[in-house]
Short mmCIF file of C-alpha atoms in Angstrom, two decimals:
data_model
loop_
_atom_site.label_atom_id
_atom_site.label_comp_id
_atom_site.label_asym_id
_atom_site.label_seq_id
_atom_site.Cartn_x
_atom_site.Cartn_y
_atom_site.Cartn_z
CA UNK V 28 145.56 157.05 112.14
CA UNK V 29 144.67 157.00 115.94
CA UNK V 30 142.36 153.81 115.98
CA UNK V 31 139.95 154.86 119.11
CA UNK V 32 138.00 152.06 121.61
CA UNK V 33 135.96 152.59 124.58
CA UNK V 34 136.25 149.32 126.45
CA UNK V 35 133.21 150.11 128.98
CA UNK V 36 131.15 150.23 125.40
CA UNK V 37 128.41 148.06 125.05
CA UNK V 38 129.76 148.22 120.91
CA UNK V 39 131.87 145.10 120.02
CA UNK V 40 135.82 146.74 119.98
CA UNK V 41 135.57 145.12 116.40
CA UNK V 42 132.91 147.50 115.70
CA UNK V 43 135.29 150.77 117.48
CA UNK V 44 137.96 149.88 115.49
CA UNK V 45 135.81 149.65 111.98
CA UNK V 46 134.13 152.77 113.34
CA UNK V 47 137.20 154.76 114.05
CA UNK V 48 138.27 154.03 110.32
CA UNK V 49 135.29 154.90 108.73
CA UNK V 50 135.29 158.19 110.71
CA UNK V 51 139.70 159.33 109.95
CA UNK V 52 137.95 158.55 106.26
CA UNK V 53 134.69 160.16 106.40
CA UNK V 54 137.09 163.80 107.95
CA UNK V 55 139.67 162.86 104.73
CA UNK V 56 142.14 162.25 107.40
CA UNK V 57 142.32 158.52 105.26
CA UNK V 58 142.25 158.60 101.57
CA UNK V 59 142.37 156.40 98.94
CA UNK V 60 145.70 154.72 99.04
CA UNK V 61 145.98 154.93 102.37
CA UNK V 62 147.82 152.27 104.31
CA UNK V 63 146.38 151.29 107.66
CA UNK V 64 149.11 149.66 110.30
CA UNK V 65 149.57 146.12 110.97
CA UNK V 66 146.89 144.93 112.36
CA UNK V 67 149.73 143.88 115.08
CA UNK V 68 150.51 147.21 115.97
CA UNK V 69 146.99 148.01 116.51
CA UNK V 70 146.52 145.12 118.23
CA UNK V 71 149.07 145.69 120.45
CA UNK V 72 148.59 149.56 120.86
CA UNK V 73 145.37 148.85 122.02
CA UNK V 74 146.04 145.60 124.10
CA UNK V 75 143.67 143.40 121.91
CA UNK V 76 143.25 140.31 120.20
CA UNK V 77 145.27 141.00 116.23
CA UNK V 78 142.12 139.08 115.30
CA UNK V 79 139.82 141.80 116.92
CA UNK V 80 141.77 144.34 114.85
CA UNK V 81 141.48 141.66 111.82
CA UNK V 82 137.55 140.91 112.03
CA UNK V 83 137.30 144.93 112.04
CA UNK V 84 139.78 145.46 108.39
CA UNK V 85 137.44 142.05 106.97
CA UNK V 86 134.54 144.09 107.81
CA UNK V 87 135.30 146.96 106.47
CA UNK V 88 136.70 145.29 103.29
CA UNK V 89 133.66 143.76 102.83
CA UNK V 90 132.07 147.23 102.95
CA UNK V 91 134.34 148.23 100.20
CA UNK V 92 136.29 150.48 102.46
CA UNK V 93 139.58 148.09 102.26
CA UNK V 94 141.59 146.33 100.09
CA UNK V 95 143.02 143.24 101.92
CA UNK V 96 146.00 141.97 100.27
CA UNK V 97 148.62 139.16 101.43
CA UNK V 98 152.35 141.60 101.58
CA UNK V 99 150.52 144.87 101.19
CA UNK V 100 148.55 144.78 104.45
CA UNK V 101 145.02 147.12 104.16
CA UNK V 102 144.71 149.59 102.18
CA UNK V 103 141.72 152.47 102.16
CA UNK V 104 140.18 151.72 98.34
CA UNK V 105 138.57 153.73 95.72
CA UNK V 106 135.85 152.42 96.96
CA UNK V 107 135.75 154.37 99.78
CA UNK V 108 136.38 157.54 98.03
CA UNK V 109 132.65 158.84 97.78
CA UNK V 110 132.07 158.28 101.58
CA UNK V 111 134.70 161.84 102.47
CA UNK V 112 132.49 163.37 99.47
CA UNK V 113 129.45 162.66 101.90
CA UNK V 114 130.64 164.36 104.88
CA UNK V 115 129.41 167.58 105.25
CA UNK V 116 125.51 165.91 103.55
CA UNK V 117 126.23 163.05 107.10
CA UNK V 118 126.73 166.26 109.59
CA UNK V 119 124.34 168.58 108.01
CA UNK V 120 121.85 165.34 108.45
CA UNK V 121 122.73 164.25 111.95
CA UNK V 122 122.17 168.06 112.95
CA UNK V 123 118.82 167.87 111.18
CA UNK V 124 118.08 164.69 113.63
CA UNK V 125 119.41 166.55 117.17
CA UNK V 126 116.85 169.28 115.84
CA UNK V 127 114.44 167.56 115.87
CA UNK V 128 115.21 165.31 118.90
CA UNK V 129 115.65 162.49 116.68
CA UNK V 130 117.86 159.73 118.59
CA UNK V 131 121.45 158.66 116.74
CA UNK V 132 119.70 154.97 117.10
CA UNK V 133 116.77 156.15 115.31
CA UNK V 134 118.14 158.06 112.45
CA UNK V 135 120.57 155.13 111.87
CA UNK V 136 117.46 152.89 111.62
CA UNK V 137 116.06 154.76 109.41
CA UNK V 138 118.81 155.48 107.24
CA UNK V 139 118.80 151.43 107.03
CA UNK V 140 115.45 151.17 106.55
CA UNK V 141 115.70 153.48 102.93
CA UNK V 142 118.78 151.21 102.25
CA UNK V 143 118.82 150.26 98.55
#
């Protein structure tokens, strides 16, 4: 797993770390039962604070994508499986929005507004 961040981005670093993990789940590079690197390893590799990585892992836990257990670390949960199943649908929606000149921000807002 390769976590990617952009220090110049306006997006918070913990959001970038979480988005990177989500992208790996969506692409199928990570699946249920796969372990994420220890927060300290990620923090050291990216030269960021360990609490930033823990915040990202907690966000993923709150979304039901990661199980956090003492002694086991962060593991992709069974709840992440549907995310990979949606990959083609998401790509098609993004492509359709781009063809209609709908910005990613507007598309994200539309998705949020239509969430249950």
